[in-house]
Coordinates of C-alpha atoms and ligand atoms in Angstrom, one line a residue:
M1 CA 62.6 -30.0 -90.4
P2 CA 61.4 -33.7 -90.3
K3 CA 62.9 -35.3 -87.2
W4 CA 63.2 -38.7 -89.0
L5 CA 66.0 -37.4 -91.2
E6 CA 68.4 -37.2 -88.2
D7 CA 68.9 -41.0 -88.4
A8 CA 67.9 -41.6 -92.0
V9 CA 70.0 -43.7 -94.3
F10 CA 68.6 -44.0 -97.8
Y11 CA 68.6 -46.8 -100.4
E12 CA 68.2 -45.7 -104.0
I13 CA 66.2 -48.1 -106.2
Y14 CA 66.2 -48.1 -110.0
P15 CA 62.9 -50.0 -110.2
Q16 CA 63.5 -51.4 -113.7
T17 CA 66.2 -53.8 -112.4
F18 CA 65.6 -54.4 -108.7
Y19 CA 63.3 -57.4 -108.5
D20 CA 60.9 -58.8 -111.0
T21 CA 58.0 -60.8 -109.5
N22 CA 55.8 -61.3 -112.5
G23 CA 58.4 -62.7 -114.9
D24 CA 58.2 -60.0 -117.5
G25 CA 62.0 -59.2 -117.2
I26 CA 61.5 -55.9 -115.5
G27 CA 61.3 -55.0 -111.9
D28 CA 58.0 -54.1 -110.2
F29 CA 56.5 -52.6 -107.0
E30 CA 55.7 -56.0 -105.7
G31 CA 59.4 -56.8 -106.1
I32 CA 60.4 -53.8 -104.0
I33 CA 57.8 -54.9 -101.3
Q34 CA 59.2 -58.4 -101.2
K35 CA 62.7 -57.0 -100.6
L36 CA 61.9 -54.4 -97.9
D37 CA 63.1 -56.7 -95.2
Y38 CA 66.4 -57.1 -97.0
I39 CA 66.7 -53.3 -97.2
R40 CA 65.9 -52.9 -93.5
G41 CA 68.3 -55.7 -92.7
I42 CA 71.2 -53.7 -94.3
G43 CA 70.3 -50.8 -92.1
C44 CA 68.6 -48.5 -94.6
N45 CA 65.4 -46.9 -93.2
A46 CA 64.4 -44.8 -96.2
L47 CA 64.0 -45.3 -100.0
W48 CA 64.4 -43.2 -103.1
I49 CA 62.7 -44.8 -106.0
N50 CA 63.6 -43.4 -109.5
P51 CA 60.6 -42.1 -111.6
C52 CA 57.9 -44.8 -111.7
F53 CA 55.3 -42.8 -113.5
D54 CA 53.6 -43.3 -116.9
S55 CA 56.2 -42.5 -119.5
P56 CA 57.4 -43.3 -123.0
F57 CA 60.8 -44.1 -121.3
K58 CA 63.1 -42.3 -123.6
D59 CA 65.0 -41.2 -120.5
A60 CA 64.3 -44.1 -118.2
G61 CA 61.1 -42.4 -116.9
Y62 CA 62.6 -38.8 -116.4
D63 CA 60.2 -38.1 -119.3
V64 CA 56.9 -38.1 -117.5
R65 CA 53.7 -38.4 -119.5
D66 CA 51.3 -38.5 -116.5
Y67 CA 52.6 -37.5 -113.0
K68 CA 49.6 -39.0 -111.2
K69 CA 49.7 -42.4 -112.7
T70 CA 52.2 -45.1 -112.2
A71 CA 53.8 -46.9 -115.2
S72 CA 51.9 -50.1 -115.7
R73 CA 55.1 -52.1 -116.0
Y74 CA 55.7 -51.5 -112.3
G75 CA 52.1 -51.9 -111.1
T76 CA 49.1 -49.6 -110.3
N77 CA 48.8 -46.6 -108.1
E78 CA 47.2 -48.9 -105.6
D79 CA 50.3 -51.2 -105.7
L80 CA 52.4 -48.1 -105.0
F81 CA 50.2 -47.1 -102.1
R82 CA 50.6 -50.6 -100.7
L83 CA 54.3 -50.3 -101.1
F84 CA 54.1 -47.1 -98.9
D85 CA 52.1 -49.0 -96.3
E86 CA 54.5 -52.0 -96.2
A87 CA 57.5 -49.7 -96.0
H88 CA 55.9 -47.7 -93.2
K89 CA 55.1 -50.9 -91.2
R90 CA 58.9 -51.5 -91.2
G91 CA 59.9 -48.0 -90.3
I92 CA 61.0 -47.2 -93.8
H93 CA 60.2 -43.7 -95.4
V94 CA 59.7 -43.5 -99.1
L95 CA 60.7 -40.7 -101.5
L96 CA 59.5 -40.6 -105.0
D97 CA 61.3 -38.8 -107.8
L98 CA 59.8 -35.5 -108.8
V99 CA 60.7 -34.1 -112.3
P100 CA 59.7 -30.4 -112.1
G101 CA 61.8 -29.0 -115.0
H102 CA 60.3 -30.8 -117.9
T103 CA 57.7 -33.3 -119.0
S104 CA 57.7 -35.9 -121.8
E105 CA 56.8 -34.5 -125.2
E106 CA 53.8 -36.9 -124.9
H107 CA 52.4 -35.2 -121.8
A108 CA 48.8 -33.9 -122.3
W109 CA 50.0 -30.4 -121.4
F110 CA 52.5 -30.4 -124.2
T111 CA 49.9 -31.7 -126.7
E112 CA 47.8 -28.7 -125.9
S113 CA 50.7 -26.3 -125.8
K114 CA 51.8 -27.3 -129.3
K115 CA 48.5 -26.1 -130.8
A116 CA 48.3 -22.9 -132.9
E117 CA 45.1 -21.9 -131.2
P118 CA 45.8 -20.2 -127.8
N119 CA 44.6 -22.3 -124.8
E120 CA 45.2 -22.8 -121.1
Y121 CA 48.5 -24.6 -121.7
S122 CA 50.0 -22.3 -124.4
N123 CA 52.4 -20.9 -121.9
R124 CA 53.0 -24.1 -119.9
Y125 CA 56.2 -24.5 -121.9
I126 CA 58.7 -21.9 -123.2
W127 CA 58.1 -21.0 -126.9
T128 CA 59.8 -18.3 -128.9
D129 CA 57.7 -16.2 -131.2
F130 CA 59.0 -17.2 -134.6
W131 CA 59.3 -20.7 -136.1
I132 CA 63.1 -20.4 -136.6
K133 CA 63.9 -18.2 -133.6
K134 CA 66.1 -20.0 -131.1
A135 CA 66.3 -19.3 -127.4
E136 CA 69.8 -18.7 -126.0
G137 CA 71.4 -21.2 -123.5
W138 CA 70.1 -24.4 -121.9
F139 CA 70.0 -27.5 -124.0
G140 CA 68.6 -26.0 -127.2
S141 CA 65.4 -25.1 -129.1
I142 CA 63.4 -27.4 -131.2
G143 CA 61.4 -26.3 -134.3
G144 CA 59.2 -28.0 -136.9
E145 CA 57.3 -30.2 -134.4
A146 CA 54.2 -28.1 -133.8
D147 CA 51.7 -25.9 -135.6
R148 CA 52.7 -22.9 -133.5
N149 CA 54.8 -20.2 -134.9
G150 CA 57.8 -20.7 -132.5
M151 CA 60.4 -23.1 -131.2
Y152 CA 60.3 -24.7 -127.7
I153 CA 63.2 -25.0 -125.2
V154 CA 64.2 -28.4 -124.0
N155 CA 65.6 -29.0 -120.5
F156 CA 67.6 -32.1 -121.3
F157 CA 66.9 -34.5 -124.2
K158 CA 64.8 -33.5 -127.2
C159 CA 61.9 -35.4 -125.7
Q160 CA 61.9 -33.2 -122.6
P161 CA 60.4 -29.8 -123.2
A162 CA 61.1 -27.3 -120.4
L163 CA 58.2 -26.2 -118.2
N164 CA 57.7 -22.5 -118.0
Y165 CA 58.2 -21.0 -114.5
G166 CA 59.0 -17.6 -116.1
F167 CA 62.2 -15.6 -116.6
L168 CA 64.0 -13.8 -113.8
N169 CA 64.8 -10.9 -116.2
P170 CA 62.7 -11.2 -119.3
T171 CA 64.2 -9.4 -122.3
E172 CA 61.8 -10.4 -125.1
S173 CA 58.0 -10.4 -125.3
W174 CA 57.8 -14.2 -125.4
Q175 CA 59.7 -14.5 -122.1
L176 CA 57.1 -14.4 -119.3
P177 CA 58.0 -12.8 -116.0
M178 CA 57.9 -15.0 -112.9
D179 CA 54.8 -13.3 -111.6
H180 CA 52.8 -13.8 -114.8
P181 CA 49.7 -15.8 -114.0
D182 CA 50.8 -18.6 -116.5
S183 CA 54.2 -18.9 -114.7
I184 CA 52.4 -19.1 -111.4
A185 CA 50.1 -21.7 -112.9
T186 CA 53.0 -24.0 -113.6
R187 CA 54.2 -23.7 -110.0
E188 CA 50.8 -24.4 -108.7
A189 CA 50.5 -27.4 -111.0
L190 CA 53.7 -28.7 -109.5
K191 CA 52.3 -28.2 -106.0
D192 CA 49.2 -30.2 -107.0
I193 CA 51.4 -33.2 -108.0
I194 CA 53.3 -32.9 -104.7
R195 CA 50.1 -32.8 -102.7
F196 CA 48.7 -35.8 -104.7
W197 CA 51.5 -38.2 -103.7
L198 CA 52.1 -36.9 -100.2
S199 CA 48.4 -37.3 -99.4
G200 CA 48.1 -40.5 -101.3
G201 CA 45.4 -39.3 -103.7
D202 CA 42.0 -40.5 -102.5
S203 CA 43.6 -43.4 -100.7
G204 CA 45.1 -41.2 -97.9
R205 CA 48.2 -43.4 -97.9
G206 CA 51.0 -41.0 -99.1
C207 CA 54.7 -41.0 -99.6
D208 CA 57.2 -39.1 -97.4
G209 CA 58.7 -36.7 -99.9
F210 CA 60.7 -36.4 -103.1
R211 CA 64.1 -36.5 -104.7
V212 CA 63.9 -33.5 -107.0
D213 CA 65.4 -33.8 -110.5
M214 CA 67.5 -30.9 -111.8
A215 CA 66.1 -28.8 -109.0
N216 CA 68.1 -25.8 -110.0
S217 CA 66.7 -25.7 -113.6
L218 CA 63.3 -24.1 -113.2
V219 CA 63.6 -20.3 -113.9
K220 CA 65.3 -19.2 -117.1
G221 CA 66.8 -15.9 -118.1
D222 CA 69.8 -14.6 -116.2
D223 CA 69.1 -16.9 -113.2
E224 CA 72.8 -17.9 -112.8
K225 CA 72.7 -17.3 -109.1
W226 CA 69.3 -19.1 -108.8
T227 CA 67.5 -16.2 -107.3
G228 CA 64.3 -17.0 -109.3
T229 CA 64.5 -20.8 -108.9
S230 CA 65.1 -20.4 -105.2
R231 CA 61.9 -18.2 -104.8
I232 CA 59.9 -21.1 -106.3
W233 CA 61.3 -23.6 -103.9
Q234 CA 60.8 -21.3 -100.9
N235 CA 57.2 -21.0 -101.8
I236 CA 56.9 -24.8 -102.1
R237 CA 58.7 -25.3 -98.8
Q238 CA 56.2 -22.9 -97.1
M239 CA 53.4 -25.1 -98.4
L240 CA 55.1 -28.2 -97.1
D241 CA 55.8 -26.7 -93.6
T242 CA 52.1 -25.9 -93.3
E243 CA 50.5 -28.9 -94.9
F244 CA 53.1 -31.7 -94.7
P245 CA 55.7 -30.9 -92.0
E246 CA 57.1 -34.4 -92.0
A247 CA 57.8 -34.5 -95.7
A248 CA 61.3 -34.2 -97.0
L249 CA 62.9 -32.9 -100.2
V250 CA 66.4 -33.7 -101.5
S251 CA 67.7 -31.8 -104.4
E252 CA 69.8 -32.7 -107.4
W253 CA 71.7 -29.4 -107.2
S254 CA 75.1 -30.1 -105.7
A255 CA 75.4 -26.7 -104.2
P256 CA 74.2 -27.1 -100.6
P257 CA 74.4 -23.5 -99.5
Q258 CA 72.1 -22.4 -102.3
A259 CA 69.8 -25.5 -102.2
I260 CA 69.2 -25.4 -98.5
K261 CA 68.6 -21.7 -98.5
A262 CA 66.1 -22.4 -101.3
G263 CA 64.2 -24.7 -98.9
F264 CA 65.5 -28.2 -99.5
H265 CA 66.1 -30.4 -96.5
M266 CA 69.0 -32.1 -98.1
D267 CA 71.2 -31.6 -101.2
F268 CA 73.4 -34.2 -102.9
L269 CA 77.1 -34.0 -103.4
L270 CA 77.4 -35.3 -107.0
D271 CA 80.2 -36.3 -109.3
H272 CA 80.3 -33.1 -111.3
Q273 CA 83.7 -32.5 -112.9
G274 CA 86.1 -31.1 -110.4
G275 CA 83.8 -31.5 -107.4
G276 CA 85.4 -32.3 -104.0
Y277 CA 83.3 -35.4 -103.6
N278 CA 84.5 -36.7 -106.9
T279 CA 88.1 -36.6 -105.7
L280 CA 87.3 -39.2 -103.0
V281 CA 86.2 -42.0 -105.3
R282 CA 86.0 -41.0 -108.9
N283 CA 89.0 -38.9 -109.6
Y284 CA 90.0 -40.6 -112.9
K285 CA 89.6 -40.6 -116.6
M286 CA 87.6 -43.4 -118.1
D287 CA 87.6 -44.5 -121.7
Y288 CA 84.0 -45.6 -121.9
A289 CA 84.6 -47.7 -125.1
T290 CA 87.2 -50.0 -123.4
Q291 CA 86.3 -49.2 -119.8
V292 CA 90.0 -48.6 -119.1
I293 CA 90.6 -46.2 -116.2
E294 CA 93.7 -43.9 -116.2
D295 CA 95.2 -41.3 -113.9
D296 CA 93.3 -42.5 -110.9
N297 CA 94.0 -40.1 -108.0
S298 CA 91.0 -41.0 -105.9
Y299 CA 91.6 -40.7 -102.2
F300 CA 90.4 -44.2 -101.4
K301 CA 92.9 -45.9 -103.8
K302 CA 95.4 -47.9 -101.9
D303 CA 98.3 -46.3 -103.8
G304 CA 98.0 -43.2 -101.7
K305 CA 98.0 -40.6 -104.5
G306 CA 94.8 -39.0 -103.3
D307 CA 94.4 -36.0 -101.0
I308 CA 91.6 -35.6 -98.5
T309 CA 92.0 -31.8 -98.4
R310 CA 90.6 -31.5 -101.9
F311 CA 87.3 -32.8 -100.5
L312 CA 87.5 -30.9 -97.2
D313 CA 88.3 -27.6 -98.8
E314 CA 84.9 -27.7 -100.5
Y315 CA 82.9 -29.7 -98.0
I316 CA 83.8 -28.0 -94.7
P317 CA 82.6 -24.5 -95.7
W318 CA 79.4 -26.0 -97.1
Y319 CA 78.9 -28.1 -94.0
E320 CA 79.5 -25.1 -91.7
S321 CA 77.2 -22.8 -93.6
T322 CA 74.3 -25.3 -93.8
K323 CA 74.5 -27.5 -90.7
N324 CA 71.8 -25.6 -88.8
D325 CA 69.3 -25.7 -91.6
G326 CA 69.7 -28.9 -93.6
Y327 CA 71.8 -31.9 -94.5
I328 CA 74.4 -32.7 -97.1
S329 CA 73.8 -36.1 -98.7
I330 CA 76.8 -38.1 -99.8
I331 CA 76.0 -40.8 -102.3
T332 CA 77.9 -44.1 -102.9
G333 CA 76.7 -43.6 -106.5
N334 CA 73.5 -43.2 -108.4
H335 CA 71.9 -44.2 -111.7
D336 CA 73.9 -41.5 -113.5
T337 CA 77.4 -42.2 -112.2
P338 CA 79.8 -45.1 -113.0
R339 CA 79.4 -47.6 -110.2
I340 CA 81.7 -46.8 -107.3
S341 CA 83.3 -50.2 -107.7
A342 CA 84.6 -49.3 -111.2
N343 CA 88.0 -48.4 -109.8
L344 CA 87.8 -49.5 -106.2
S345 CA 88.4 -53.0 -104.6
P346 CA 86.1 -54.3 -101.9
R347 CA 88.6 -53.2 -99.2
E348 CA 88.8 -49.7 -100.7
L349 CA 85.0 -49.6 -100.9
S350 CA 84.6 -50.6 -97.3
L351 CA 86.9 -47.7 -96.2
A352 CA 85.0 -45.2 -98.4
Y353 CA 81.7 -46.4 -96.9
A354 CA 83.2 -46.1 -93.4
L355 CA 83.7 -42.4 -94.1
F356 CA 80.5 -41.8 -95.9
F357 CA 78.4 -43.5 -93.2
T358 CA 80.1 -41.6 -90.3
L359 CA 80.0 -38.1 -91.6
P360 CA 77.1 -35.7 -90.7
G361 CA 74.1 -35.4 -93.1
V362 CA 72.0 -38.1 -94.7
P363 CA 73.9 -40.8 -96.7
F364 CA 72.5 -42.5 -99.8
L365 CA 73.4 -46.1 -100.8
Y366 CA 72.7 -47.0 -104.5
Y367 CA 71.2 -50.5 -104.9
G368 CA 73.9 -53.1 -105.4
D369 CA 76.7 -50.9 -104.0
E370 CA 76.4 -52.8 -100.7
I371 CA 77.8 -55.8 -102.5
G372 CA 80.1 -53.9 -104.9
M373 CA 78.1 -54.6 -108.0
R374 CA 80.3 -53.9 -111.1
Y375 CA 80.0 -51.2 -113.7
L376 CA 79.1 -53.0 -117.0
G377 CA 80.1 -50.0 -119.2
R378 CA 80.1 -51.7 -122.6
L379 CA 76.4 -52.5 -122.7
K380 CA 74.3 -51.2 -125.5
T381 CA 72.4 -48.1 -124.4
K382 CA 68.9 -48.6 -122.9
E383 CA 66.2 -46.0 -122.4
G384 CA 68.5 -43.0 -122.9
G385 CA 71.1 -44.5 -120.5
F386 CA 74.2 -44.3 -122.8
T387 CA 77.3 -44.6 -120.5
R388 CA 75.0 -44.7 -117.5
T389 CA 73.5 -48.0 -118.6
G390 CA 76.3 -50.1 -117.0
S391 CA 75.3 -48.8 -113.6
R392 CA 71.6 -49.9 -114.1
T393 CA 71.9 -53.7 -114.5
P394 CA 69.8 -56.2 -112.5
M395 CA 70.4 -56.6 -108.8
Q396 CA 72.4 -59.7 -108.1
W397 CA 70.5 -61.6 -105.5
S398 CA 71.6 -65.2 -106.1
N399 CA 74.6 -67.1 -107.5
T400 CA 72.9 -68.6 -110.5
A401 CA 73.8 -66.4 -113.5
S402 CA 72.2 -68.3 -116.4
G403 CA 68.7 -67.8 -117.6
V404 CA 68.1 -71.5 -117.2
L405 CA 66.7 -72.9 -114.0
P406 CA 69.2 -75.2 -112.3
A407 CA 68.1 -78.9 -112.1
G408 CA 65.5 -79.2 -109.4
G409 CA 63.9 -75.9 -110.4
V410 CA 65.0 -73.8 -107.4
S411 CA 64.5 -70.2 -107.9
G412 CA 67.4 -68.0 -108.6
K413 CA 68.1 -67.9 -112.4
N414 CA 69.3 -64.6 -113.8
R415 CA 71.0 -64.0 -110.4
G416 CA 67.6 -64.2 -108.8
F417 CA 66.4 -61.0 -110.4
S418 CA 63.7 -62.5 -112.7
T419 CA 62.3 -65.8 -114.0
A420 CA 62.0 -64.4 -117.5
D421 CA 64.1 -65.8 -120.4
E422 CA 67.4 -64.1 -120.6
A423 CA 66.5 -62.4 -123.9
K424 CA 63.5 -60.7 -122.2
L425 CA 65.5 -59.1 -119.4
Y426 CA 65.5 -55.2 -119.2
L427 CA 69.3 -55.4 -119.2
P428 CA 71.5 -58.5 -118.9
V429 CA 72.7 -59.7 -115.5
D430 CA 76.4 -59.7 -114.7
S431 CA 77.2 -63.3 -115.6
S432 CA 80.9 -63.2 -114.8
P433 CA 81.7 -66.2 -112.5
D434 CA 83.0 -64.0 -109.7
A435 CA 80.2 -61.4 -109.8
P436 CA 79.3 -60.3 -106.3
T437 CA 75.9 -61.6 -105.0
V438 CA 73.8 -61.1 -101.9
E439 CA 73.6 -64.9 -101.5
A440 CA 77.3 -65.3 -101.3
Q441 CA 78.0 -62.3 -99.2
E442 CA 75.3 -63.0 -96.6
K443 CA 77.2 -66.2 -95.7
D444 CA 80.7 -64.5 -95.5
P445 CA 81.3 -62.6 -92.3
G446 CA 84.0 -60.5 -93.9
S447 CA 82.0 -59.5 -97.0
L448 CA 81.3 -55.9 -98.1
L449 CA 77.6 -56.5 -97.4
N450 CA 78.3 -57.5 -93.8
T451 CA 80.7 -54.5 -93.4
V452 CA 77.9 -52.2 -94.6
K453 CA 75.5 -53.7 -92.1
A454 CA 78.0 -53.3 -89.3
L455 CA 78.7 -49.7 -90.2
L456 CA 75.1 -48.8 -90.3
R457 CA 74.4 -50.6 -87.0
L458 CA 77.1 -48.5 -85.5
R459 CA 75.6 -45.3 -86.9
H460 CA 72.0 -46.1 -85.8
G461 CA 73.3 -47.0 -82.3
E462 CA 74.9 -43.7 -81.6
S463 CA 73.2 -40.3 -82.1
D464 CA 76.8 -38.8 -82.2
L465 CA 77.4 -40.6 -85.5
Q466 CA 74.1 -39.5 -87.1
G467 CA 73.0 -36.6 -89.3
K468 CA 73.0 -33.7 -86.8
A469 CA 75.9 -34.3 -84.4
N470 CA 78.9 -32.0 -84.9
L471 CA 81.9 -32.7 -87.0
E472 CA 85.4 -31.5 -86.0
I473 CA 88.5 -32.1 -88.1
I474 CA 91.3 -33.4 -85.9
H475 CA 94.0 -34.1 -88.4
A476 CA 93.9 -33.7 -92.2
D477 CA 96.7 -33.1 -94.6
K478 CA 98.0 -34.6 -97.9
A479 CA 99.4 -37.6 -96.0
S480 CA 97.3 -40.3 -94.3
P481 CA 95.5 -40.7 -91.9
F482 CA 92.5 -38.5 -91.7
I483 CA 91.2 -38.1 -88.2
Y484 CA 87.9 -36.5 -87.2
R485 CA 85.6 -36.2 -84.2
R486 CA 81.9 -36.7 -83.9
G487 CA 80.7 -35.8 -80.4
S488 CA 82.1 -38.4 -78.1
F489 CA 83.9 -40.4 -80.8
I490 CA 87.3 -40.1 -82.5
L491 CA 87.4 -41.7 -86.0
A492 CA 90.3 -42.2 -88.3
V493 CA 90.8 -43.7 -91.7
N494 CA 94.0 -44.6 -93.6
P495 CA 93.2 -45.7 -97.1
T496 CA 96.8 -46.1 -98.2
G497 CA 98.8 -49.3 -98.5
K498 CA 101.2 -48.2 -95.7
A499 CA 100.8 -47.9 -92.0
A500 CA 100.3 -44.3 -90.9
E501 CA 100.2 -42.2 -87.8
A502 CA 99.2 -38.7 -86.7
P503 CA 98.6 -36.7 -83.5
V504 CA 95.2 -36.7 -81.8
K505 CA 95.0 -33.2 -80.4
S506 CA 92.7 -30.3 -80.1
G507 CA 94.9 -27.2 -80.3
S508 CA 98.0 -28.3 -78.3
N509 CA 96.0 -30.5 -75.9
I510 CA 96.1 -34.2 -76.3
I511 CA 92.7 -35.9 -76.7
T512 CA 92.4 -38.8 -74.4
V513 CA 90.3 -41.8 -75.5
A514 CA 88.8 -44.3 -73.0
N515 CA 90.7 -47.3 -74.4
S516 CA 93.6 -47.4 -76.9
K517 CA 91.7 -50.1 -78.8
P518 CA 88.9 -49.0 -81.1
V519 CA 85.2 -49.8 -80.4
Y520 CA 84.8 -50.6 -84.1
A521 CA 87.5 -51.2 -86.7
I522 CA 88.2 -52.3 -90.2
G523 CA 91.8 -53.5 -90.0
G524 CA 93.9 -52.6 -87.0
G525 CA 94.8 -49.4 -85.1
S526 CA 95.3 -47.8 -81.7
I527 CA 95.4 -44.4 -80.1
E528 CA 98.0 -44.1 -77.4
N529 CA 99.5 -41.0 -75.7
G530 CA 97.8 -38.8 -78.2
V531 CA 99.0 -40.6 -81.3
C532 CA 96.8 -42.5 -83.6
T533 CA 98.4 -45.4 -85.5
L534 CA 96.6 -47.2 -88.3
E535 CA 97.6 -50.2 -90.3
A536 CA 97.5 -50.1 -94.0
Q537 CA 93.9 -49.7 -95.4
S538 CA 92.3 -49.3 -92.0
F539 CA 89.6 -47.5 -90.2
G540 CA 88.9 -47.1 -86.5
V541 CA 86.4 -45.6 -84.1
W542 CA 87.3 -44.7 -80.5
K543 CA 85.1 -43.6 -77.6
L544 CA 86.3 -40.6 -75.6
Ligands
NOJ1 C1 69.0 -36.1 -113.8 C2 68.6 -37.5 -113.7 O1 69.3 -38.1 -112.6 C3 69.0 -38.2 -115.0 O2 68.9 -39.6 -115.0 C4 68.1 -37.6 -116.1 O3 68.5 -38.1 -117.3 C5 68.2 -36.1 -116.1 N1 68.2 -35.5 -114.8 C6 67.0 -35.5 -116.9 O4 65.8 -35.6 -116.2

């Protein structure tokens, strides 16, 4: 287990819209390099960069055409190696995005696999044995695109043919078993990509691991319990432990007991329908056409309709069963979710972040969530984004919204994202007059940005608040507040609009804190004679 994960806090970057340094309207590696000090200044010491490899970009780069070559719009492989160097100099680890379940339909393997004549790549993808014979399940089968007498399975969009790692229980002759040499060849090809980026190719300047896309999607055929897919990851983890023991893998799986047993160091909690994490911040119905939100029962809403136990009932058993072997990663959001600010005010956000950044595991902050960037849900779809597009707009660095340089020519047009003409931007910037920006929030001591910085300073300063230290629930029921203990600290949050109080006890014994006043607080509160009192919408941390 890489030691650096204990105190890691990640920042996710969607490279298209982070910072453009060459004026072409799209972000680049140099832009990320120039903002590393900003990222470190927030308190993030690790990065996850969405796929930045050669791609036709029908799914924002999750359709990889060449795994070993960066997309020229971001820069060269050498630029990415330089990014690793610059990040490492500042104590920042870098994860790339690994897409193991599928490639782009334009990948050279697929071009070969499509051919009627058998070749080395014929079985690299999953083909049925007749031109109108479909495969059951998954996202569907495509016919009529190749000279082969068969249909191929896609893993997501039509442009993403599924790679073939074999079937757990093959039932037809075209379904290869997992131990078929061609199934194993796919796994070994994946290892080759992993080794390439971890060792930095010929440059010797590698990255520090990967976020793994659809990690649970590899093996087909009756693998509902992920027995087969887990075997693949265990094999890859063995390789990492031997060759790259400091490298880390985080899975898009959202089932920590399975993912961590499969060999992942971390697994995300995602917003899948009904998930406990979702009930904290995205427990609503959204009409995407109008962006109107209804029936919002999120725990962090001020109106107090939420219920922390819906999160804890799922989270605590997962935490208890994985805490010795890996980490649960709570996200503020990601490039697939509506922005966390879609339904939450800055105060509600600061309380949500207070919880996320003081729980065990390894938290992930999505770029722009530190200032509460808005969800621009009505934008036209871009690169397969659809309703996700509104969470992918340019980072708001400066106050100037327009695409015209203000008189005097100071930098900062397009919210400081790019000097390109507005029409050339990858996506439009949030031009509303009150859009949050880094420039404004840096100057405001009470801003969300400064709250995030303070929370992360607190976390980095105390090992009891970091990834590994124990979590104990002190008080949790349907009513506020929620009180928990991390090592030598008591923490409590009351997201509701009314003052709240609850006992601070372990069994029947009162827990005594060193001082009734918190060592860190958002709003006001105290612990006296074994009772914690919190003002409306407050959070506090007390030392024992
Ligand atoms: C999950 C990624 O997060 C998403 O953006 C992508 O579209 C799909 N996997 C397919 O790769």
